[in-house]
PDB file of C-alpha atoms in Angstrom:
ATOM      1  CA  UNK I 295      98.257  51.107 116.446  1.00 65.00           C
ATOM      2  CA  UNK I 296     100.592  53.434 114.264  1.00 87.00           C
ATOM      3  CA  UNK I 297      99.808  54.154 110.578  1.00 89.00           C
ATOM      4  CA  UNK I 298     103.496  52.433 109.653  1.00 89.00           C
ATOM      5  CA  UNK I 299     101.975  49.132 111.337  1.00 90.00           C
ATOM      6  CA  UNK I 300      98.842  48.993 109.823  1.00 90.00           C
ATOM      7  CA  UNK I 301     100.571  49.195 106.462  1.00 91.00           C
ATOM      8  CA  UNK I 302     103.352  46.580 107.280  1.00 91.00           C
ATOM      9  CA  UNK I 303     100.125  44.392 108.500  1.00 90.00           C
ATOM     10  CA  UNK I 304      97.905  44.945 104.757  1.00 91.00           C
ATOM     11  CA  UNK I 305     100.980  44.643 102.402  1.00 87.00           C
ATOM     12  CA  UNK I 306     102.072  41.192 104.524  1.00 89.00           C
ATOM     13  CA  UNK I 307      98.135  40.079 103.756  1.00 91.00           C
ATOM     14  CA  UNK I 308      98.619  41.418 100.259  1.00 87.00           C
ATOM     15  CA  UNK I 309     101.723  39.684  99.648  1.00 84.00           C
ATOM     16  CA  UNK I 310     100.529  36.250 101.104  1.00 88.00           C
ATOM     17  CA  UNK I 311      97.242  36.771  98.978  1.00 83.00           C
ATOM     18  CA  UNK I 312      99.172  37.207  95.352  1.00 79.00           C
ATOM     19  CA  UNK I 313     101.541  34.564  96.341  1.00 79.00           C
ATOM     20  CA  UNK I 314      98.738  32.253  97.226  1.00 76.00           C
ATOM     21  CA  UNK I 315      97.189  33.324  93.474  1.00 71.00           C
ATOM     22  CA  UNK I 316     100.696  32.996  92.214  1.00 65.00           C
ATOM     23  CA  UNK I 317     100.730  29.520  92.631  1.00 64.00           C
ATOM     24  CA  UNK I 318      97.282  29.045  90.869  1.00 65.00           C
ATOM     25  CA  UNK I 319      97.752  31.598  88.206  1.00 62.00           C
ATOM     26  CA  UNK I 320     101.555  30.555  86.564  1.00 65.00           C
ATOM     27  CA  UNK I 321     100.218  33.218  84.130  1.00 70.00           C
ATOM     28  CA  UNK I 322      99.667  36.724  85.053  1.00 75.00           C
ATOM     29  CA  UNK I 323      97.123  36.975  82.037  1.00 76.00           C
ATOM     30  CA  UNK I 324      95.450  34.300  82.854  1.00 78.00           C
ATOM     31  CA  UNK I 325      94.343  36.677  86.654  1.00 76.00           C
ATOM     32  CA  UNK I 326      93.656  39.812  84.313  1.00 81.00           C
ATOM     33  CA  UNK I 327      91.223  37.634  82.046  1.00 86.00           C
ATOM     34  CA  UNK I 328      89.830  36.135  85.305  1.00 84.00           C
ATOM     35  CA  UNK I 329      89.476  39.383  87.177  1.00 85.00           C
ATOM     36  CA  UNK I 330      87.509  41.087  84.122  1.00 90.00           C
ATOM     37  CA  UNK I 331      85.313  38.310  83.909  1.00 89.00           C
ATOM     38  CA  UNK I 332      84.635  39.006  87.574  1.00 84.00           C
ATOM     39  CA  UNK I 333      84.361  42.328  87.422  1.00 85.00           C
ATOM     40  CA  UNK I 334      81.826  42.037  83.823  1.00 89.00           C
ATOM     41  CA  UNK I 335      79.881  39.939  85.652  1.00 85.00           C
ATOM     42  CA  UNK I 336      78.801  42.542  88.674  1.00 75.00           C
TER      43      UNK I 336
END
């Protein structure tokens, strides 16, 4: 498996992951208050 594969492979995952947040999160702030709670909370 070529490098140029592997990348068209993780930015399809990453794509399908933020639009499956998208439709949760409506408001990008919303995700950035969310993900420093997460990360606080490590």
């Amino acid at each position: 498996m070529n490098v140029q594969g592997m990348t068209k492979i993780y930015a399809n995952m990453v794509l399908k992951c933020l639009s499956n947040i998208g439709i949760r999160y409506n408001n990008l702030s919303e995700l950035i208050e969310e993900l420093r709670q997460f990360r606080a909370a490590e």
